[in-house]
PDB file of C-alpha atoms in Angstrom:
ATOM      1  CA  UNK A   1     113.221 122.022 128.320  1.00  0.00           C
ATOM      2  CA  UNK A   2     109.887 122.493 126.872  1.00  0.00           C
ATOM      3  CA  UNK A   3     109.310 124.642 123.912  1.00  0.00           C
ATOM      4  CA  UNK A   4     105.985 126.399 122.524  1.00  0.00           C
ATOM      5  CA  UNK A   5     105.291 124.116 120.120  1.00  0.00           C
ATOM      6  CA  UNK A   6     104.826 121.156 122.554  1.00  0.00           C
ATOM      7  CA  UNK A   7     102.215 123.731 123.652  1.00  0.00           C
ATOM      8  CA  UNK A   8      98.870 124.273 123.344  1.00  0.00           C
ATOM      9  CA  UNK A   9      96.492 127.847 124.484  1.00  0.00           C
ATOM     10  CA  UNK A  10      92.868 127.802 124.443  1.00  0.00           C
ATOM     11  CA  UNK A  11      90.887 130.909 124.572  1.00  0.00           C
ATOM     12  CA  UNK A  12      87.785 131.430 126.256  1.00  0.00           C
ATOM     13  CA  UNK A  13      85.985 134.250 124.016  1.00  0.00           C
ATOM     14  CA  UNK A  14      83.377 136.607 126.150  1.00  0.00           C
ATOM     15  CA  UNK A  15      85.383 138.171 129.388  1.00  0.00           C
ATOM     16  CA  UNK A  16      89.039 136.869 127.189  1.00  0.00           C
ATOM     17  CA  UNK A  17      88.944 138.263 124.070  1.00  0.00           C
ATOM     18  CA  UNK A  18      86.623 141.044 124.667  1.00  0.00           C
ATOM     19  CA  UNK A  19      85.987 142.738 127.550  1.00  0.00           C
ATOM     20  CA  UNK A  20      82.042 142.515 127.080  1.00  0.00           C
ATOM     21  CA  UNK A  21      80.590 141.414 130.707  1.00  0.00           C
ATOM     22  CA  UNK A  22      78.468 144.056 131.921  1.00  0.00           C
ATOM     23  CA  UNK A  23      76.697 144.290 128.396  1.00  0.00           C
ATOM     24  CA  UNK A  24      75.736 140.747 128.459  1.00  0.00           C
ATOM     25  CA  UNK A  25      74.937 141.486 132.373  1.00  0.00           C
ATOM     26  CA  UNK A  26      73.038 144.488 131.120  1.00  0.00           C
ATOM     27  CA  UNK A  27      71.348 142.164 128.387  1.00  0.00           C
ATOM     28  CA  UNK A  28      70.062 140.082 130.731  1.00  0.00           C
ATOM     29  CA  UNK A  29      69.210 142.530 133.386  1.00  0.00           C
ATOM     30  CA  UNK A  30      66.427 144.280 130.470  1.00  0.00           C
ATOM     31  CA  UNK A  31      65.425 140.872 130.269  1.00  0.00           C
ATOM     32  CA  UNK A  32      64.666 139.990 133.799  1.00  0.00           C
ATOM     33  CA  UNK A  33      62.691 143.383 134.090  1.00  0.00           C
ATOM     34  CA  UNK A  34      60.349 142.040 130.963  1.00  0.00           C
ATOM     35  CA  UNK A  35      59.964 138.973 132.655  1.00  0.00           C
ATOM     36  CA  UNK A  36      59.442 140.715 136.345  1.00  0.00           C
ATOM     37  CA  UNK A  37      62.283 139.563 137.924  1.00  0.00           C
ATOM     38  CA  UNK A  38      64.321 140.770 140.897  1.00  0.00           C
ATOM     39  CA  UNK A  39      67.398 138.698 139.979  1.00  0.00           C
ATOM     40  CA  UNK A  40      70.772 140.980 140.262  1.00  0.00           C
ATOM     41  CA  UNK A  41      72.537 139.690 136.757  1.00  0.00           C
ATOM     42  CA  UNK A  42      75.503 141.373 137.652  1.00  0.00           C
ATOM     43  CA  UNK A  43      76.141 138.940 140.727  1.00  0.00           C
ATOM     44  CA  UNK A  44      74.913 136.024 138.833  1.00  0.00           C
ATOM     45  CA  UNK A  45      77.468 136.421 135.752  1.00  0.00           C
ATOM     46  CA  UNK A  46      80.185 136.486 138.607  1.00  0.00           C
ATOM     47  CA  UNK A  47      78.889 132.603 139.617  1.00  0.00           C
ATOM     48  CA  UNK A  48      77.471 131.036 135.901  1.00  0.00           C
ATOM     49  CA  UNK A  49      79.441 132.876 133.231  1.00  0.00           C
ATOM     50  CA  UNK A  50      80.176 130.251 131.184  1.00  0.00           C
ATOM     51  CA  UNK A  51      77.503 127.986 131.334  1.00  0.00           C
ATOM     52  CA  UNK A  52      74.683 128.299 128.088  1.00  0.00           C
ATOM     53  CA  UNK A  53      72.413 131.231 128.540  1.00  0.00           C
ATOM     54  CA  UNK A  54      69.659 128.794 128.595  1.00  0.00           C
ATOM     55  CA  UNK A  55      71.331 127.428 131.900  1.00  0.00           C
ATOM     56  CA  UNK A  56      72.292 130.158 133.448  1.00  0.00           C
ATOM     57  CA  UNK A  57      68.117 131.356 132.558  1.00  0.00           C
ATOM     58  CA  UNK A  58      67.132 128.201 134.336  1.00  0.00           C
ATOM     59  CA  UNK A  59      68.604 129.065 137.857  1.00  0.00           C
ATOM     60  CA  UNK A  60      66.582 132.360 138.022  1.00  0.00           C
ATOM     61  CA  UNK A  61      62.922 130.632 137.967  1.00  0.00           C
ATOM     62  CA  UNK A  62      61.515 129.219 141.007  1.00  0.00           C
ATOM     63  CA  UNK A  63      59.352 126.957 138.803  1.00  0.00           C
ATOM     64  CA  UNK A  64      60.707 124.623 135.832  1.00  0.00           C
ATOM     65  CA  UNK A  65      60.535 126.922 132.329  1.00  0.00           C
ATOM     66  CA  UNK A  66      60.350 124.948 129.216  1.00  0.00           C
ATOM     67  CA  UNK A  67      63.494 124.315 127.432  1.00  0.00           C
ATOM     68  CA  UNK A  68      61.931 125.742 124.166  1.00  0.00           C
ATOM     69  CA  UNK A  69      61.008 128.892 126.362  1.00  0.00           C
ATOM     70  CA  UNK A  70      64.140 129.324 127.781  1.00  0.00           C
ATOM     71  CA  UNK A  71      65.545 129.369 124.102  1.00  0.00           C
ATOM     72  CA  UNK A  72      63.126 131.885 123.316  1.00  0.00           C
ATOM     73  CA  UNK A  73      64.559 133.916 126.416  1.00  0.00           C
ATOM     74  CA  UNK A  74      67.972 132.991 125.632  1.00  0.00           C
ATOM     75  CA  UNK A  75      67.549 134.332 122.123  1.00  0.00           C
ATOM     76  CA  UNK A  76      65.312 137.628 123.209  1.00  0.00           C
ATOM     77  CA  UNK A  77      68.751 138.293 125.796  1.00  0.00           C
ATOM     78  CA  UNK A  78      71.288 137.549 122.377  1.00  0.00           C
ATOM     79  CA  UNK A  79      69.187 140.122 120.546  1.00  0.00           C
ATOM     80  CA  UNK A  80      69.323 142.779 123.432  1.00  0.00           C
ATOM     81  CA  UNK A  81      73.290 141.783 124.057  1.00  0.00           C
ATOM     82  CA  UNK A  82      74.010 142.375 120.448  1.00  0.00           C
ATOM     83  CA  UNK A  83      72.550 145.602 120.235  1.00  0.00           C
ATOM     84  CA  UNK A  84      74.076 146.857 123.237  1.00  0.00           C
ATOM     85  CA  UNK A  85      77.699 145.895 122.559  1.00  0.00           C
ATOM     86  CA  UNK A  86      77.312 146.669 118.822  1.00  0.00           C
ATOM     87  CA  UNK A  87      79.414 149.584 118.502  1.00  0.00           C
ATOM     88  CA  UNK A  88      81.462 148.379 121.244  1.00  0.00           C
ATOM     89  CA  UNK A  89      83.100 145.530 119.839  1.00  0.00           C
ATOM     90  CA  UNK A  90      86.813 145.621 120.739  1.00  0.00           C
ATOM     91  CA  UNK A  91      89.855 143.322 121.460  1.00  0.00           C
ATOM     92  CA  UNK A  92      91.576 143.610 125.438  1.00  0.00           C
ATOM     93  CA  UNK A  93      94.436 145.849 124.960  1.00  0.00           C
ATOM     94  CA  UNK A  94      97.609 143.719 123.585  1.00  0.00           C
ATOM     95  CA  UNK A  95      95.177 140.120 122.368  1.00  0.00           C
ATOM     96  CA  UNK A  96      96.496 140.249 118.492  1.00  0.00           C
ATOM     97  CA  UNK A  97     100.393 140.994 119.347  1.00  0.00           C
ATOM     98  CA  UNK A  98     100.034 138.297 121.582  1.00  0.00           C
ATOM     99  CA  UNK A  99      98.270 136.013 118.933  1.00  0.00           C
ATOM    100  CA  UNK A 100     101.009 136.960 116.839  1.00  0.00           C
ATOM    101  CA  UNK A 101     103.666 136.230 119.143  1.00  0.00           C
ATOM    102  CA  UNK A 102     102.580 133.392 120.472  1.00  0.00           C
ATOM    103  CA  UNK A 103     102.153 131.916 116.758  1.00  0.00           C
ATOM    104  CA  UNK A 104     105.376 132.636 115.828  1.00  0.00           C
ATOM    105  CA  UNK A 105     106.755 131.116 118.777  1.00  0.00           C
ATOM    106  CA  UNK A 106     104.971 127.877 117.878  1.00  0.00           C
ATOM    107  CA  UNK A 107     102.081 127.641 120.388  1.00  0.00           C
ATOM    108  CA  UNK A 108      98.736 126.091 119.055  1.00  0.00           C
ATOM    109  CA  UNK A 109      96.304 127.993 119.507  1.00  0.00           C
ATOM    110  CA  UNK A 110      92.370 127.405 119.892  1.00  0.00           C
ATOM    111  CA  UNK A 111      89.058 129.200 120.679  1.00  0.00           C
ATOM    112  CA  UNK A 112      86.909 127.003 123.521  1.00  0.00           C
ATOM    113  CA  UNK A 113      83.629 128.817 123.955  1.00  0.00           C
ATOM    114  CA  UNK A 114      79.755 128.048 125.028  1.00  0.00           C
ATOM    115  CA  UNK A 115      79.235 130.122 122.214  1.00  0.00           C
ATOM    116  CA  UNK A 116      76.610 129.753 119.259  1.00  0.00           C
ATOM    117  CA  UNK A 117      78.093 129.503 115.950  1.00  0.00           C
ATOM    118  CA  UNK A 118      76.678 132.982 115.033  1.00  0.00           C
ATOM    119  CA  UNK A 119      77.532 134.579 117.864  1.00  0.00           C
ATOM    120  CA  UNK A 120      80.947 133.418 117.417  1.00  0.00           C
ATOM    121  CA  UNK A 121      81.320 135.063 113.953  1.00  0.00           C
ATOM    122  CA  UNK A 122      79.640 138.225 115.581  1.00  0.00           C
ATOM    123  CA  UNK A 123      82.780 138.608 118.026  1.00  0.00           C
ATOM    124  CA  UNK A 124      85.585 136.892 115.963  1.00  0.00           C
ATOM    125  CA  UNK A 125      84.957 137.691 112.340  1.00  0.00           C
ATOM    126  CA  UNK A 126      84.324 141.764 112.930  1.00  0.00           C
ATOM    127  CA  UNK A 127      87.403 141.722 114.994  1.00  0.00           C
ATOM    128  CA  UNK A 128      89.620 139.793 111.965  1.00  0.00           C
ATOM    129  CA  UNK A 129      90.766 137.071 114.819  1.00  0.00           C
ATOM    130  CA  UNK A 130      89.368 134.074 113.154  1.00  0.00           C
ATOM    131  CA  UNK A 131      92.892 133.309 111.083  1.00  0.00           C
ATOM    132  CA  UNK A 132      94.703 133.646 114.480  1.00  0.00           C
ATOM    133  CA  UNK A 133      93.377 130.147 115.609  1.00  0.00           C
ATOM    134  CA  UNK A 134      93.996 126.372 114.552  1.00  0.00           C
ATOM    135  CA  UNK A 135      90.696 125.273 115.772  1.00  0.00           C
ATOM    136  CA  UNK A 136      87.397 127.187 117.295  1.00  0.00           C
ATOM    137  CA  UNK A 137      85.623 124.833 119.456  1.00  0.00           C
ATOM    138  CA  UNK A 138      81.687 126.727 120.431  1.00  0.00           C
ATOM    139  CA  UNK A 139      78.088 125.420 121.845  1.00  0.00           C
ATOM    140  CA  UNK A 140      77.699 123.074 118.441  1.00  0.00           C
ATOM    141  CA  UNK A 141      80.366 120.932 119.160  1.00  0.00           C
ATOM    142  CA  UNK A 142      79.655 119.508 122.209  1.00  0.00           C
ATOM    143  CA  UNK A 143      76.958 118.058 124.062  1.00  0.00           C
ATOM    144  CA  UNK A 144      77.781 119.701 127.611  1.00  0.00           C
ATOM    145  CA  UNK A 145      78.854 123.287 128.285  1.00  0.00           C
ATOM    146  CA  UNK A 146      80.988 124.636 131.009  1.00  0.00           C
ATOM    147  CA  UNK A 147      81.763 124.263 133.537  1.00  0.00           C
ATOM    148  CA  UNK A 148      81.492 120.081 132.135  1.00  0.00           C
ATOM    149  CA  UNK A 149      85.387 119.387 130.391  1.00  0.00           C
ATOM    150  CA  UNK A 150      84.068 118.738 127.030  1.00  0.00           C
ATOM    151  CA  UNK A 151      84.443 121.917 125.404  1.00  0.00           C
ATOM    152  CA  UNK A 152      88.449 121.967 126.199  1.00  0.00           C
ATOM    153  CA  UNK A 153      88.864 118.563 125.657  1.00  0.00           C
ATOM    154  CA  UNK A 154      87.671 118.595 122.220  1.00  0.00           C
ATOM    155  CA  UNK A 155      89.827 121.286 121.633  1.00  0.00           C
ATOM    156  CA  UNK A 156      92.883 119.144 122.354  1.00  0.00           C
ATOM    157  CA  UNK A 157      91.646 116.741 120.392  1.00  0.00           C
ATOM    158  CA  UNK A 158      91.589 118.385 117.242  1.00  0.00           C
ATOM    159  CA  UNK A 159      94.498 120.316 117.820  1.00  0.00           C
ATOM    160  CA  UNK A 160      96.250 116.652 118.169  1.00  0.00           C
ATOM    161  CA  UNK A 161      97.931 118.253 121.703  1.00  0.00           C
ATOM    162  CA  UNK A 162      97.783 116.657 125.153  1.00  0.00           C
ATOM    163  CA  UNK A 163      95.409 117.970 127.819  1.00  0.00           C
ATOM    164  CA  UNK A 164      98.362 118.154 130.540  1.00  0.00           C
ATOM    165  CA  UNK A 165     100.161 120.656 127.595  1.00  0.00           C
ATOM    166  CA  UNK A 166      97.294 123.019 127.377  1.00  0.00           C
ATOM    167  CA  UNK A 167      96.927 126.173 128.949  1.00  0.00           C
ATOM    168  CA  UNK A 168      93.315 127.253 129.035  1.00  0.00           C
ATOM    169  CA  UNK A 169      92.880 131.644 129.469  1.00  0.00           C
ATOM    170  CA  UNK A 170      89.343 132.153 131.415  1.00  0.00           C
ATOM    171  CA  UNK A 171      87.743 135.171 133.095  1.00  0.00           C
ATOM    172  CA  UNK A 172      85.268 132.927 134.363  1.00  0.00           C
ATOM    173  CA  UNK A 173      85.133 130.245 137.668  1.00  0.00           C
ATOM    174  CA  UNK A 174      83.322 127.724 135.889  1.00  0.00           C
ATOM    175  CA  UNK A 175      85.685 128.123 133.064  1.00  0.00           C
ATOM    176  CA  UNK A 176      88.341 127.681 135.131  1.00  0.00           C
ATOM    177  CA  UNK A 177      86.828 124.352 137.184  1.00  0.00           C
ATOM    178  CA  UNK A 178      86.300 123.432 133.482  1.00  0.00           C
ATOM    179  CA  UNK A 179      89.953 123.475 132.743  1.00  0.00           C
ATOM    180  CA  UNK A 180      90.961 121.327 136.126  1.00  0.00           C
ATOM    181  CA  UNK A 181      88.329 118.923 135.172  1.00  0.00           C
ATOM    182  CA  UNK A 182      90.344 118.817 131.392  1.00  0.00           C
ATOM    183  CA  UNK A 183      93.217 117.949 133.004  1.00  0.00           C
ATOM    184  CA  UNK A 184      94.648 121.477 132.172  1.00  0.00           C
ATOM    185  CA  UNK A 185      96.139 124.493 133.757  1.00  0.00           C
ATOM    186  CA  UNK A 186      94.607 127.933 133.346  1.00  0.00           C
ATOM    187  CA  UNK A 187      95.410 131.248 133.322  1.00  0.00           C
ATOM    188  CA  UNK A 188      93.432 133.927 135.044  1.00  0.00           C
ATOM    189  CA  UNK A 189      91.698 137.217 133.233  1.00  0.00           C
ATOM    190  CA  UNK A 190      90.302 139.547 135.840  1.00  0.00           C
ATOM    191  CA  UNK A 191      87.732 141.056 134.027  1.00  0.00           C
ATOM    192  CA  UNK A 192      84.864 139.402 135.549  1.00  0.00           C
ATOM    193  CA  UNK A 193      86.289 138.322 138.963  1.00  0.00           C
ATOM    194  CA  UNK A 194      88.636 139.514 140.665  1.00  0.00           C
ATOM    195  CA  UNK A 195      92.462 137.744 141.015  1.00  0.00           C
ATOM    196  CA  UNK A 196      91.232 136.105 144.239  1.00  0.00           C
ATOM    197  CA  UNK A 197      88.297 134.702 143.291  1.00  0.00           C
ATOM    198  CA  UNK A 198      89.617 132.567 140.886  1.00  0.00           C
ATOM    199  CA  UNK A 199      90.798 128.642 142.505  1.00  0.00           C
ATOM    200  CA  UNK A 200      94.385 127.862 141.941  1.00  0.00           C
ATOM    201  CA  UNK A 201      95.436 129.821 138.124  1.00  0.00           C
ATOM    202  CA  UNK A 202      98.830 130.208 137.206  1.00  0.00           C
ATOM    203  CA  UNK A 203      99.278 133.760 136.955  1.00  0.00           C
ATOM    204  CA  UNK A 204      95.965 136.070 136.854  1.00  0.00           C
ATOM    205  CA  UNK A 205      96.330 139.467 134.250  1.00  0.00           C
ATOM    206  CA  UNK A 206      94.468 142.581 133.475  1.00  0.00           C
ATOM    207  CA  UNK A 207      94.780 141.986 129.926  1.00  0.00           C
ATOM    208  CA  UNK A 208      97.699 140.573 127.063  1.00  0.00           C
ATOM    209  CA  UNK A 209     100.044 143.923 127.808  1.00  0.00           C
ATOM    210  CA  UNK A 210     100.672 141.870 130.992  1.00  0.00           C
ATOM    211  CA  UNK A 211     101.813 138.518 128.776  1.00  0.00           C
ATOM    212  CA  UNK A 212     104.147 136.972 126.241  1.00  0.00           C
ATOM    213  CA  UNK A 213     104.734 133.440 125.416  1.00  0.00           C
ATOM    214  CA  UNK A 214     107.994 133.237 127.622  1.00  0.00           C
ATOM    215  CA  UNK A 215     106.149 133.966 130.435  1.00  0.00           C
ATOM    216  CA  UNK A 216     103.652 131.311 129.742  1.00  0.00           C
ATOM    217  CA  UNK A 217     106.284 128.652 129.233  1.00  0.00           C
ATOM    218  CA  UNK A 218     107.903 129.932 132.658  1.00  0.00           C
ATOM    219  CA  UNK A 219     104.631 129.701 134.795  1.00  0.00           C
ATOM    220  CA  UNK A 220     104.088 126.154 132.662  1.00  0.00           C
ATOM    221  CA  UNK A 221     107.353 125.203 133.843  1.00  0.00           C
ATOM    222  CA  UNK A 222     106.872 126.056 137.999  1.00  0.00           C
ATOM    223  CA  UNK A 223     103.605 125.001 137.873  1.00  0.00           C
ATOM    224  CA  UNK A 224     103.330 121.513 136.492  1.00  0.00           C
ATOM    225  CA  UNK A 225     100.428 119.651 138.554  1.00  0.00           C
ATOM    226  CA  UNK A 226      97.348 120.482 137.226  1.00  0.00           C
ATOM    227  CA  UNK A 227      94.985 121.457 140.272  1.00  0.00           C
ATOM    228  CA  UNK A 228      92.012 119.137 141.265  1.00  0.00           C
ATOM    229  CA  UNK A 229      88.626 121.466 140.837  1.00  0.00           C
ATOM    230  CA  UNK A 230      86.777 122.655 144.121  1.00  0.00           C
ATOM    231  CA  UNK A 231      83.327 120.594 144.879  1.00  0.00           C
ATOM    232  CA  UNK A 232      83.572 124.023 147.432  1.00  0.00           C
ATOM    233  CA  UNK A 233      83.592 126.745 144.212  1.00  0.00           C
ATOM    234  CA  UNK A 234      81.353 124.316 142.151  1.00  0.00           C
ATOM    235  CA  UNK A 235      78.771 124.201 144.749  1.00  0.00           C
ATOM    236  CA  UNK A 236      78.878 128.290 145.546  1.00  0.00           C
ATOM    237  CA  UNK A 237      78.950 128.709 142.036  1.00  0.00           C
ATOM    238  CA  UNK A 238      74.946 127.361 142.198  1.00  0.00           C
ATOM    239  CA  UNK A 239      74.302 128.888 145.403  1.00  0.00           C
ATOM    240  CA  UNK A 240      72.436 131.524 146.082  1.00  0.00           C
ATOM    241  CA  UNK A 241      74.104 134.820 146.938  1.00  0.00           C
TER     242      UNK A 241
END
């Protein structure tokens, strides 16, 4: 029978950790106005969240943008996110018991995100949920974001623990095509899509009231093929709604 520590969990952090979508939709929603755009941010977190901001900022120009110019606009939409969800900053109702429990039943645990260094500390280190995780994995460390494997893989990797024994926790569908692509299974957090919009998860929850580490290993253990990703949700994903 398989036991926790043969386990690994990897956290995505914006939509997981925090519920902080529609200020990072609003952020970029002031920032399409500046710029005199029509584009509905709302709808297009539900396809890219994920992905880089500078990728997600190149889908919404009908001409190619300079890369340093979409870092300029990436950084402008950090500034306005930040200052929005400033006084905002809290966990999802039950995330530290079920760091806690899921440590002291042995699970490694790991933080696989798209984000910045900085923007990492802004989330994890005012929360106090840095010492929760063996290994925090963000846009530095790899060369391709989500929904590419690399950010989950890497997280394996230096937690020393199989792909095919890591769970990966997403709100997001790239996220999730991400984890397939890992050769990992993934659990579901409905706070930027709803339960049936997501592609094949193990179990889909409101927030971590809703799990505990025997549950995990239960779902692990009558769910044990990892799911191929969808070319079908990849390519909608980039469509146009």
């Amino acid at each position: 029978m398989a036991t926790p520590a043969s386990y690994a969990l990897i956290f995505d952090m914006d939509g997981v950790l925090i519920d902080n979508t529609r200020y990072q939709a609003r952020a970029f929603q002031l920032l399409f106005r500046d710029l005199g755009l029509t584009t509905n941010a709302r709808r297009l977190l539900a396809r890219l969240n994920g992905m880089p901001a500078t990728n997600i900022l190149k889908t919404v120009f009908t001409n190619p943008v300079p890369q340093k110019q979409l870092e300029e606009y990436a950084s402008q939409r950090e500034f306005l996110y930040r200052t929005l969800y400033w006084s905002h900053r809290r966990e999802l109702p039950g995330l530290t018991a079920f760091l806690q429990a899921a440590r002291a039943a042995g699970f490694k645990l790991a933080l696989g995100t798209g984000s910045a260094p900085e923007t990492i500390g802004y989330i994890l280190d005012h929360l106090h949920l840095r010492p929760y995780f063996d290994v925090v994995v963000g846009q530095a460390d790899v060369l391709r974001g989500k929904p590419h494997a690399d950010t989950f893989v890497v997280a394996a990797q230096k937690l020393g623990i199989p792909p095919g024994q890591c769970v990966v926790i997403e709100d997001a569908l790239l996220g999730e095509q991400a984890a397939y692509r890992a050769g990992m299974r993934c659990i579901g957090v409905s706070t930027t899509l709803k339960a049936k919009q997501f592609q094949a998860p193990l179990t889909v929850i409101n927030d971590f009231t809703e799990l505990t580490p025997k549950r995990v290993l239960a779902l692990l253990e009558a769910h044990s093929a990892v799911p191929k990703p969808s070319k079908a949700l990849a390519q909608r994903a980039y469509m146009n709604l």
